[in-house]
Amino acid sequence: MRYVTFEHQGRLRPGYLDGDRVRAIDCGTLLEYIALPPERRAERHRSESYTLTDVSLAAPVHPNKNIFCVGRNYLDHALEGARATGRDLKLPYVPTFFTKAPTAIANPEQTLEFSSRVSREYDWEAELAVVIGARVKDVSKEHALEAVFGYTCFNDITARDLQRAHVQWFKGKSLDSAAPIGPWIVSAGEIGDAQNLSLALRVNGAEKQHSSTARMIFSLPVLIAELSKGMTLEPGDVIATGTPEGVGFARTPPEFLKDGDEVEVEIEKIGILRNRIRII
Ligand code: MG
């Protein structure tokens, strides 16, 4: 199943894709739907439907709390970062978690507006995002994937100069529109093995990142198990699982997003998250 949040006649509604149509789900938000016990979800499906081209898709899920993120979860990205900053590579023995403010969430196809007065170094990071489907704490890595509702594309847009200046990553990662997500959540069952998906990022059609989720340092079950240690994960929580090599600041010379750029994150079995950049 592919789950969406769509706008129809000025109202945001949850739904799911059925061929080229969007069928409605009778819930206030997709977050409410995800929080239902799995056996109670199908009774909210409605036959009422719209042509996909007649609606616009919004961010499929909008958690009430920060988006969980993982830093340096692909070896080649950790290496390029160390090289670009002139530091020795020290790989962590546990995942590096940080968060982005929920106000940073942006829609698929949305033009992302940023200010040149706030940052001169807007950078891209293609990531597989996990959407949690159950309330879990201290889940073992053997059972961690049972807590997953589905997967979607994520672009962890980062203001590199702010990330450096503030040391703590929160500010440079949390600007408005710096968390485009979507275009839909593909159910865990439809994805199958999420640890073997190709992911890529293109700027104006030119490929900048291309890797596989098989190359993560900490696997999806390890990330979920570690994050849930002593800390409750809730339905609708989003975990962005890290980016592979090819980000802008580590390139020679460094490259950053420019006004008018089109950025695409493509993940196998999910689709393409596309956004235009506006820098004013
Ligand atoms: Mg990232």
PDB file of C-alpha atoms and ligand atoms in Angstrom:
ATOM      1  CA  MET A   1       0.000   0.000   0.000  1.00  0.00           C
ATOM      2  CA  ARG A   2       1.033   3.589  -0.704  1.00  0.00           C
ATOM      3  CA  TYR A   3      -0.299   6.106   1.803  1.00  0.00           C
ATOM      4  CA  VAL A   4      -0.633   9.800   1.109  1.00  0.00           C
ATOM      5  CA  THR A   5      -1.895  13.040   2.560  1.00  0.00           C
ATOM      6  CA  PHE A   6      -3.664  14.964  -0.190  1.00  0.00           C
ATOM      7  CA  GLU A   7      -5.235  18.360  -0.528  1.00  0.00           C
ATOM      8  CA  HIS A   8      -8.702  18.515  -1.976  1.00  0.00           C
ATOM      9  CA  GLN A   9     -10.807  21.707  -1.969  1.00  0.00           C
ATOM     10  CA  GLY A  10      -8.468  23.343   0.512  1.00  0.00           C
ATOM     11  CA  ARG A  11      -8.579  20.501   3.021  1.00  0.00           C
ATOM     12  CA  LEU A  12      -5.800  18.031   3.883  1.00  0.00           C
ATOM     13  CA  ARG A  13      -6.973  14.422   4.014  1.00  0.00           C
ATOM     14  CA  PRO A  14      -5.333  11.018   4.391  1.00  0.00           C
ATOM     15  CA  GLY A  15      -5.675   8.463   1.649  1.00  0.00           C
ATOM     16  CA  TYR A  16      -4.052   5.622  -0.245  1.00  0.00           C
ATOM     17  CA  LEU A  17      -3.229   5.046  -3.881  1.00  0.00           C
ATOM     18  CA  ASP A  18      -5.264   2.702  -6.041  1.00  0.00           C
ATOM     19  CA  GLY A  19      -3.779   2.784  -9.537  1.00  0.00           C
ATOM     20  CA  ASP A  20      -4.018   6.382 -10.745  1.00  0.00           C
ATOM     21  CA  ARG A  21      -6.610   7.257  -8.106  1.00  0.00           C
ATOM     22  CA  VAL A  22      -6.420   8.372  -4.485  1.00  0.00           C
ATOM     23  CA  ARG A  23      -8.953   6.726  -2.203  1.00  0.00           C
ATOM     24  CA  ALA A  24      -9.936   8.514   0.990  1.00  0.00           C
ATOM     25  CA  ILE A  25      -9.294   7.290   4.515  1.00  0.00           C
ATOM     26  CA  ASP A  26     -11.817   8.298   7.146  1.00  0.00           C
ATOM     27  CA  CYS A  27      -9.414   9.771   9.704  1.00  0.00           C
ATOM     28  CA  GLY A  28      -8.457  13.354  10.553  1.00  0.00           C
ATOM     29  CA  THR A  29      -4.827  12.786   9.570  1.00  0.00           C
ATOM     30  CA  LEU A  30      -2.606   9.961   8.388  1.00  0.00           C
ATOM     31  CA  LEU A  31      -0.921  10.186  11.813  1.00  0.00           C
ATOM     32  CA  GLU A  32      -4.257   9.216  13.466  1.00  0.00           C
ATOM     33  CA  TYR A  33      -4.646   6.343  11.002  1.00  0.00           C
ATOM     34  CA  ILE A  34      -1.141   5.018  11.683  1.00  0.00           C
ATOM     35  CA  ALA A  35      -1.893   5.127  15.425  1.00  0.00           C
ATOM     36  CA  LEU A  36      -4.885   2.765  15.005  1.00  0.00           C
ATOM     37  CA  PRO A  37      -4.323  -0.909  15.853  1.00  0.00           C
ATOM     38  CA  PRO A  38      -3.362  -2.543  12.511  1.00  0.00           C
ATOM     39  CA  GLU A  39      -6.518  -4.702  12.497  1.00  0.00           C
ATOM     40  CA  ARG A  40      -8.704  -1.563  12.778  1.00  0.00           C
ATOM     41  CA  ARG A  41      -7.152   0.335   9.872  1.00  0.00           C
ATOM     42  CA  ALA A  42      -8.983  -1.241   6.911  1.00  0.00           C
ATOM     43  CA  GLU A  43     -12.414  -0.254   8.264  1.00  0.00           C
ATOM     44  CA  ARG A  44     -11.419   3.407   7.714  1.00  0.00           C
ATOM     45  CA  HIS A  45     -10.804   2.895   3.980  1.00  0.00           C
ATOM     46  CA  ARG A  46     -13.445   4.587   1.820  1.00  0.00           C
ATOM     47  CA  SER A  47     -14.399   3.897  -1.788  1.00  0.00           C
ATOM     48  CA  GLU A  48     -14.646   7.670  -2.448  1.00  0.00           C
ATOM     49  CA  SER A  49     -11.778   8.486  -4.799  1.00  0.00           C
ATOM     50  CA  TYR A  50     -10.114  11.232  -6.801  1.00  0.00           C
ATOM     51  CA  THR A  51      -7.855  11.212  -9.821  1.00  0.00           C
ATOM     52  CA  LEU A  52      -4.266  11.611  -8.650  1.00  0.00           C
ATOM     53  CA  THR A  53      -3.801  14.506 -11.078  1.00  0.00           C
ATOM     54  CA  ASP A  54      -6.780  16.379  -9.521  1.00  0.00           C
ATOM     55  CA  VAL A  55      -5.265  16.576  -6.053  1.00  0.00           C
ATOM     56  CA  SER A  56      -1.941  17.801  -4.721  1.00  0.00           C
ATOM     57  CA  LEU A  57       0.092  15.668  -2.372  1.00  0.00           C
ATOM     58  CA  ALA A  58       1.309  17.062   0.939  1.00  0.00           C
ATOM     59  CA  ALA A  59       3.918  15.649   3.312  1.00  0.00           C
ATOM     60  CA  PRO A  60       2.432  12.209   4.007  1.00  0.00           C
ATOM     61  CA  VAL A  61       2.965  12.465   7.741  1.00  0.00           C
ATOM     62  CA  HIS A  62       3.503  15.392  10.061  1.00  0.00           C
ATOM     63  CA  PRO A  63       4.702  14.179  13.468  1.00  0.00           C
ATOM     64  CA  ASN A  64       3.968  16.349  16.509  1.00  0.00           C
ATOM     65  CA  LYS A  65       7.561  16.106  17.613  1.00  0.00           C
ATOM     66  CA  ASN A  66      11.024  16.392  16.145  1.00  0.00           C
ATOM     67  CA  ILE A  67      12.152  14.194  13.288  1.00  0.00           C
ATOM     68  CA  PHE A  68      14.805  11.740  14.456  1.00  0.00           C
ATOM     69  CA  CYS A  69      17.915  11.689  12.286  1.00  0.00           C
ATOM     70  CA  VAL A  70      21.122   9.692  12.083  1.00  0.00           C
ATOM     71  CA  GLY A  71      24.485  11.287  11.306  1.00  0.00           C
ATOM     72  CA  ARG A  72      27.305   9.473   9.513  1.00  0.00           C
ATOM     73  CA  ASN A  73      25.559   6.188   8.784  1.00  0.00           C
ATOM     74  CA  TYR A  74      27.338   5.454   5.481  1.00  0.00           C
ATOM     75  CA  LEU A  75      31.102   4.877   5.588  1.00  0.00           C
ATOM     76  CA  ASP A  76      31.901   6.771   2.372  1.00  0.00           C
ATOM     77  CA  HIS A  77      29.948   9.811   3.645  1.00  0.00           C
ATOM     78  CA  ALA A  78      31.785   9.683   6.997  1.00  0.00           C
ATOM     79  CA  LEU A  79      35.085   9.550   5.016  1.00  0.00           C
ATOM     80  CA  GLU A  80      34.218  12.484   2.731  1.00  0.00           C
ATOM     81  CA  GLY A  81      33.156  14.540   5.780  1.00  0.00           C
ATOM     82  CA  ALA A  82      36.421  13.825   7.599  1.00  0.00           C
ATOM     83  CA  ARG A  83      38.394  14.692   4.451  1.00  0.00           C
ATOM     84  CA  ALA A  84      36.531  17.962   3.869  1.00  0.00           C
ATOM     85  CA  THR A  85      36.928  19.128   7.485  1.00  0.00           C
ATOM     86  CA  GLY A  86      40.538  17.914   7.835  1.00  0.00           C
ATOM     87  CA  ARG A  87      39.683  15.644  10.763  1.00  0.00           C
ATOM     88  CA  ASP A  88      40.610  12.034  11.442  1.00  0.00           C
ATOM     89  CA  LEU A  89      37.785   9.598  10.828  1.00  0.00           C
ATOM     90  CA  LYS A  90      36.473   8.311  14.140  1.00  0.00           C
ATOM     91  CA  LEU A  91      33.528   6.007  13.637  1.00  0.00           C
ATOM     92  CA  PRO A  92      31.033   5.946  16.515  1.00  0.00           C
ATOM     93  CA  TYR A  93      30.241   2.599  18.180  1.00  0.00           C
ATOM     94  CA  VAL A  94      26.596   3.652  18.588  1.00  0.00           C
ATOM     95  CA  PRO A  95      24.498   5.653  16.084  1.00  0.00           C
ATOM     96  CA  THR A  96      24.803   9.467  16.208  1.00  0.00           C
ATOM     97  CA  PHE A  97      21.245  10.698  16.714  1.00  0.00           C
ATOM     98  CA  PHE A  98      20.099  14.287  16.291  1.00  0.00           C
ATOM     99  CA  THR A  99      16.754  15.867  15.436  1.00  0.00           C
ATOM    100  CA  LYS A 100      15.101  18.383  13.123  1.00  0.00           C
ATOM    101  CA  ALA A 101      12.193  20.605  14.200  1.00  0.00           C
ATOM    102  CA  PRO A 102       8.780  19.449  12.878  1.00  0.00           C
ATOM    103  CA  THR A 103       8.219  22.963  11.452  1.00  0.00           C
ATOM    104  CA  ALA A 104      10.934  22.100   8.886  1.00  0.00           C
ATOM    105  CA  ILE A 105       8.674  19.575   7.133  1.00  0.00           C
ATOM    106  CA  ALA A 106       7.868  20.417   3.510  1.00  0.00           C
ATOM    107  CA  ASN A 107       5.673  18.832   0.845  1.00  0.00           C
ATOM    108  CA  PRO A 108       6.656  16.923  -2.286  1.00  0.00           C
ATOM    109  CA  GLU A 109       6.788  19.260  -5.317  1.00  0.00           C
ATOM    110  CA  GLN A 110       6.810  22.275  -2.970  1.00  0.00           C
ATOM    111  CA  THR A 111       9.163  25.136  -3.821  1.00  0.00           C
ATOM    112  CA  LEU A 112      11.456  25.390  -0.800  1.00  0.00           C
ATOM    113  CA  GLU A 113      12.154  28.993   0.139  1.00  0.00           C
ATOM    114  CA  PHE A 114      15.372  29.851   1.935  1.00  0.00           C
ATOM    115  CA  SER A 115      17.043  33.131   2.808  1.00  0.00           C
ATOM    116  CA  SER A 116      20.554  34.073   1.679  1.00  0.00           C
ATOM    117  CA  ARG A 117      20.777  36.238   4.823  1.00  0.00           C
ATOM    118  CA  VAL A 118      20.415  33.145   7.026  1.00  0.00           C
ATOM    119  CA  SER A 119      22.831  30.815   5.204  1.00  0.00           C
ATOM    120  CA  ARG A 120      25.111  30.778   2.149  1.00  0.00           C
ATOM    121  CA  GLU A 121      25.523  26.989   2.193  1.00  0.00           C
ATOM    122  CA  TYR A 122      22.271  25.070   1.677  1.00  0.00           C
ATOM    123  CA  ASP A 123      23.215  21.431   1.057  1.00  0.00           C
ATOM    124  CA  TRP A 124      21.370  18.224   0.173  1.00  0.00           C
ATOM    125  CA  GLU A 125      21.227  14.775   1.835  1.00  0.00           C
ATOM    126  CA  ALA A 126      19.168  11.953   0.284  1.00  0.00           C
ATOM    127  CA  GLU A 127      17.863   9.586   2.963  1.00  0.00           C
ATOM    128  CA  LEU A 128      15.517   6.671   3.479  1.00  0.00           C
ATOM    129  CA  ALA A 129      12.986   7.647   6.175  1.00  0.00           C
ATOM    130  CA  VAL A 130      11.358   5.054   8.425  1.00  0.00           C
ATOM    131  CA  VAL A 131       7.827   5.760   9.677  1.00  0.00           C
ATOM    132  CA  ILE A 132       7.108   4.031  12.975  1.00  0.00           C
ATOM    133  CA  GLY A 133       3.749   2.245  13.250  1.00  0.00           C
ATOM    134  CA  ALA A 134       3.610   1.069  16.872  1.00  0.00           C
ATOM    135  CA  ARG A 135       4.378   2.367  20.340  1.00  0.00           C
ATOM    136  CA  VAL A 136       7.626   0.668  21.363  1.00  0.00           C
ATOM    137  CA  LYS A 137      10.284   0.998  24.035  1.00  0.00           C
ATOM    138  CA  ASP A 138      13.364  -1.197  24.528  1.00  0.00           C
ATOM    139  CA  VAL A 139      12.511  -3.167  21.396  1.00  0.00           C
ATOM    140  CA  SER A 140      15.115  -5.785  20.472  1.00  0.00           C
ATOM    141  CA  LYS A 141      16.783  -5.625  17.069  1.00  0.00           C
ATOM    142  CA  GLU A 142      15.171  -8.978  16.273  1.00  0.00           C
ATOM    143  CA  HIS A 143      11.687  -7.421  16.694  1.00  0.00           C
ATOM    144  CA  ALA A 144      12.488  -3.822  15.674  1.00  0.00           C
ATOM    145  CA  LEU A 145      11.175  -4.047  12.106  1.00  0.00           C
ATOM    146  CA  GLU A 146       7.764  -5.173  13.404  1.00  0.00           C
ATOM    147  CA  ALA A 147       7.352  -1.585  14.661  1.00  0.00           C
ATOM    148  CA  VAL A 148       7.746  -0.105  11.159  1.00  0.00           C
ATOM    149  CA  PHE A 149       4.651   1.183   9.329  1.00  0.00           C
ATOM    150  CA  GLY A 150       6.456   2.042   6.122  1.00  0.00           C
ATOM    151  CA  TYR A 151       9.170   3.955   4.300  1.00  0.00           C
ATOM    152  CA  THR A 152       9.465   7.169   2.339  1.00  0.00           C
ATOM    153  CA  CYS A 153      12.017   9.530   0.748  1.00  0.00           C
ATOM    154  CA  PHE A 154      13.578  12.335   2.759  1.00  0.00           C
ATOM    155  CA  ASN A 155      15.947  15.208   1.996  1.00  0.00           C
ATOM    156  CA  ASP A 156      17.859  16.296   5.125  1.00  0.00           C
ATOM    157  CA  ILE A 157      18.602  19.800   3.832  1.00  0.00           C
ATOM    158  CA  THR A 158      21.374  21.342   5.878  1.00  0.00           C
ATOM    159  CA  ALA A 159      22.728  24.880   6.240  1.00  0.00           C
ATOM    160  CA  ARG A 160      26.414  23.894   6.536  1.00  0.00           C
ATOM    161  CA  ASP A 161      27.657  27.271   7.791  1.00  0.00           C
ATOM    162  CA  LEU A 162      25.071  27.203  10.599  1.00  0.00           C
ATOM    163  CA  GLN A 163      25.875  23.553  11.362  1.00  0.00           C
ATOM    164  CA  ARG A 164      29.550  24.522  11.831  1.00  0.00           C
ATOM    165  CA  ALA A 165      28.886  27.763  13.720  1.00  0.00           C
ATOM    166  CA  HIS A 166      26.450  26.290  16.221  1.00  0.00           C
ATOM    167  CA  VAL A 167      28.473  23.069  16.703  1.00  0.00           C
ATOM    168  CA  GLN A 168      25.261  21.332  17.793  1.00  0.00           C
ATOM    169  CA  TRP A 169      23.538  20.374  14.507  1.00  0.00           C
ATOM    170  CA  PHE A 170      19.988  21.283  15.480  1.00  0.00           C
ATOM    171  CA  LYS A 171      19.902  24.853  14.169  1.00  0.00           C
ATOM    172  CA  GLY A 172      21.573  24.163  10.823  1.00  0.00           C
ATOM    173  CA  LYS A 173      19.206  21.235  10.203  1.00  0.00           C
ATOM    174  CA  SER A 174      15.909  22.808  11.295  1.00  0.00           C
ATOM    175  CA  LEU A 175      15.236  25.819   9.064  1.00  0.00           C
ATOM    176  CA  ASP A 176      11.708  26.019   7.671  1.00  0.00           C
ATOM    177  CA  SER A 177      11.329  23.785   4.562  1.00  0.00           C
ATOM    178  CA  ALA A 178      14.568  21.882   5.311  1.00  0.00           C
ATOM    179  CA  ALA A 179      12.740  18.563   5.695  1.00  0.00           C
ATOM    180  CA  PRO A 180      10.877  17.687   2.484  1.00  0.00           C
ATOM    181  CA  ILE A 181       9.347  14.209   2.773  1.00  0.00           C
ATOM    182  CA  GLY A 182       7.275  11.956   0.522  1.00  0.00           C
ATOM    183  CA  PRO A 183       5.691  11.701  -1.930  1.00  0.00           C
ATOM    184  CA  TRP A 184       4.025   8.761  -0.128  1.00  0.00           C
ATOM    185  CA  ILE A 185       4.699   6.170   2.531  1.00  0.00           C
ATOM    186  CA  VAL A 186       5.085   2.683   1.087  1.00  0.00           C
ATOM    187  CA  SER A 187       4.003   0.014   3.580  1.00  0.00           C
ATOM    188  CA  ALA A 188       6.724  -2.169   5.057  1.00  0.00           C
ATOM    189  CA  GLY A 189       5.056  -5.238   3.527  1.00  0.00           C
ATOM    190  CA  GLU A 190       5.198  -3.821   0.009  1.00  0.00           C
ATOM    191  CA  ILE A 191       8.864  -2.784   0.385  1.00  0.00           C
ATOM    192  CA  GLY A 192      10.066  -6.154   1.665  1.00  0.00           C
ATOM    193  CA  ASP A 193      13.808  -5.843   2.346  1.00  0.00           C
ATOM    194  CA  ALA A 194      14.410  -2.138   3.053  1.00  0.00           C
ATOM    195  CA  GLN A 195      18.078  -2.863   3.653  1.00  0.00           C
ATOM    196  CA  ASN A 196      18.739  -3.384  -0.034  1.00  0.00           C
ATOM    197  CA  LEU A 197      17.295  -0.359  -1.861  1.00  0.00           C
ATOM    198  CA  SER A 198      19.207   1.880  -4.233  1.00  0.00           C
ATOM    199  CA  LEU A 199      18.959   5.594  -3.422  1.00  0.00           C
ATOM    200  CA  ALA A 200      20.072   8.556  -5.469  1.00  0.00           C
ATOM    201  CA  LEU A 201      19.965  12.335  -5.502  1.00  0.00           C
ATOM    202  CA  ARG A 202      20.019  14.592  -8.552  1.00  0.00           C
ATOM    203  CA  VAL A 203      20.358  18.369  -8.852  1.00  0.00           C
ATOM    204  CA  ASN A 204      18.961  19.646 -12.177  1.00  0.00           C
ATOM    205  CA  GLY A 205      19.154  16.071 -13.470  1.00  0.00           C
ATOM    206  CA  ALA A 206      22.867  15.620 -12.606  1.00  0.00           C
ATOM    207  CA  GLU A 207      23.453  12.719 -10.238  1.00  0.00           C
ATOM    208  CA  LYS A 208      25.208  13.763  -7.012  1.00  0.00           C
ATOM    209  CA  GLN A 209      24.556  10.766  -4.754  1.00  0.00           C
ATOM    210  CA  HIS A 210      24.018   7.100  -5.643  1.00  0.00           C
ATOM    211  CA  SER A 211      24.297   4.291  -3.140  1.00  0.00           C
ATOM    212  CA  SER A 212      22.326   1.492  -1.502  1.00  0.00           C
ATOM    213  CA  THR A 213      20.748   1.159   1.924  1.00  0.00           C
ATOM    214  CA  ALA A 214      22.798  -2.062   2.108  1.00  0.00           C
ATOM    215  CA  ARG A 215      25.791   0.214   2.806  1.00  0.00           C
ATOM    216  CA  MET A 216      24.485   1.620   6.102  1.00  0.00           C
ATOM    217  CA  ILE A 217      26.909   1.317   9.025  1.00  0.00           C
ATOM    218  CA  PHE A 218      24.069   0.759  11.526  1.00  0.00           C
ATOM    219  CA  SER A 219      21.248  -1.318  10.032  1.00  0.00           C
ATOM    220  CA  LEU A 220      17.583  -0.328  10.322  1.00  0.00           C
ATOM    221  CA  PRO A 221      16.890  -2.826  13.170  1.00  0.00           C
ATOM    222  CA  VAL A 222      19.936  -1.560  15.087  1.00  0.00           C
ATOM    223  CA  LEU A 223      18.877   2.083  14.651  1.00  0.00           C
ATOM    224  CA  ILE A 224      15.338   1.401  15.909  1.00  0.00           C
ATOM    225  CA  ALA A 225      16.527  -0.783  18.809  1.00  0.00           C
ATOM    226  CA  GLU A 226      19.136   1.788  19.911  1.00  0.00           C
ATOM    227  CA  LEU A 227      16.751   4.741  19.635  1.00  0.00           C
ATOM    228  CA  SER A 228      14.057   2.924  21.632  1.00  0.00           C
ATOM    229  CA  LYS A 229      16.385   2.096  24.529  1.00  0.00           C
ATOM    230  CA  GLY A 230      14.713   3.777  27.494  1.00  0.00           C
ATOM    231  CA  MET A 231      12.809   6.069  25.095  1.00  0.00           C
ATOM    232  CA  THR A 232       9.324   5.518  23.718  1.00  0.00           C
ATOM    233  CA  LEU A 233       8.835   5.624  19.964  1.00  0.00           C
ATOM    234  CA  GLU A 234       5.294   6.424  18.852  1.00  0.00           C
ATOM    235  CA  PRO A 235       3.208   5.787  15.736  1.00  0.00           C
ATOM    236  CA  GLY A 236       4.025   8.382  13.094  1.00  0.00           C
ATOM    237  CA  ASP A 237       7.540   9.059  14.374  1.00  0.00           C
ATOM    238  CA  VAL A 238       9.967   9.587  11.514  1.00  0.00           C
ATOM    239  CA  ILE A 239      13.582   8.387  11.544  1.00  0.00           C
ATOM    240  CA  ALA A 240      15.798   9.697   8.732  1.00  0.00           C
ATOM    241  CA  THR A 241      18.473   7.031   8.469  1.00  0.00           C
ATOM    242  CA  GLY A 242      21.508   8.943   7.199  1.00  0.00           C
ATOM    243  CA  THR A 243      22.905   9.960   3.829  1.00  0.00           C
ATOM    244  CA  PRO A 244      25.515   8.370   1.564  1.00  0.00           C
ATOM    245  CA  GLU A 245      28.522  10.094  -0.030  1.00  0.00           C
ATOM    246  CA  GLY A 246      28.166  12.896  -2.568  1.00  0.00           C
ATOM    247  CA  VAL A 247      26.864  15.799  -0.463  1.00  0.00           C
ATOM    248  CA  GLY A 248      27.737  19.313  -1.629  1.00  0.00           C
ATOM    249  CA  PHE A 249      30.141  20.569   1.034  1.00  0.00           C
ATOM    250  CA  ALA A 250      32.495  17.610   0.600  1.00  0.00           C
ATOM    251  CA  ARG A 251      32.812  18.012  -3.178  1.00  0.00           C
ATOM    252  CA  THR A 252      35.831  19.632  -4.855  1.00  0.00           C
ATOM    253  CA  PRO A 253      35.096  22.479  -5.148  1.00  0.00           C
ATOM    254  CA  PRO A 254      32.168  22.545  -2.694  1.00  0.00           C
ATOM    255  CA  GLU A 255      28.724  22.904  -4.262  1.00  0.00           C
ATOM    256  CA  PHE A 256      25.597  24.293  -2.665  1.00  0.00           C
ATOM    257  CA  LEU A 257      21.996  24.685  -3.746  1.00  0.00           C
ATOM    258  CA  LYS A 258      21.227  27.722  -5.884  1.00  0.00           C
ATOM    259  CA  ASP A 259      18.065  29.653  -6.603  1.00  0.00           C
ATOM    260  CA  GLY A 260      16.046  27.765  -9.214  1.00  0.00           C
ATOM    261  CA  ASP A 261      17.665  24.346  -8.680  1.00  0.00           C
ATOM    262  CA  GLU A 262      15.512  21.230  -8.876  1.00  0.00           C
ATOM    263  CA  VAL A 263      16.450  18.490  -6.387  1.00  0.00           C
ATOM    264  CA  GLU A 264      15.244  14.907  -6.658  1.00  0.00           C
ATOM    265  CA  VAL A 265      15.643  12.113  -4.126  1.00  0.00           C
ATOM    266  CA  GLU A 266      14.859   8.745  -5.710  1.00  0.00           C
ATOM    267  CA  ILE A 267      14.608   5.497  -3.760  1.00  0.00           C
ATOM    268  CA  GLU A 268      13.936   2.104  -5.329  1.00  0.00           C
ATOM    269  CA  LYS A 269      10.398   0.775  -4.700  1.00  0.00           C
ATOM    270  CA  ILE A 270       9.301   4.176  -3.331  1.00  0.00           C
ATOM    271  CA  GLY A 271       9.628   6.831  -6.026  1.00  0.00           C
ATOM    272  CA  ILE A 272      10.868  10.393  -6.434  1.00  0.00           C
ATOM    273  CA  LEU A 273      10.681  13.275  -3.970  1.00  0.00           C
ATOM    274  CA  ARG A 274      11.100  16.425  -6.088  1.00  0.00           C
ATOM    275  CA  ASN A 275      11.499  20.035  -4.928  1.00  0.00           C
ATOM    276  CA  ARG A 276      12.459  23.332  -6.524  1.00  0.00           C
ATOM    277  CA  ILE A 277      14.770  25.625  -4.528  1.00  0.00           C
ATOM    278  CA  ARG A 278      14.098  29.337  -4.119  1.00  0.00           C
ATOM    279  CA  ILE A 279      16.767  31.412  -2.416  1.00  0.00           C
ATOM    280  CA  ILE A 280      15.872  35.027  -1.742  1.00  0.00           C
TER     281      ILE A 280
HETATM  282 MG    MG B   1      21.375  13.587   7.287  1.00  0.00          MG
END
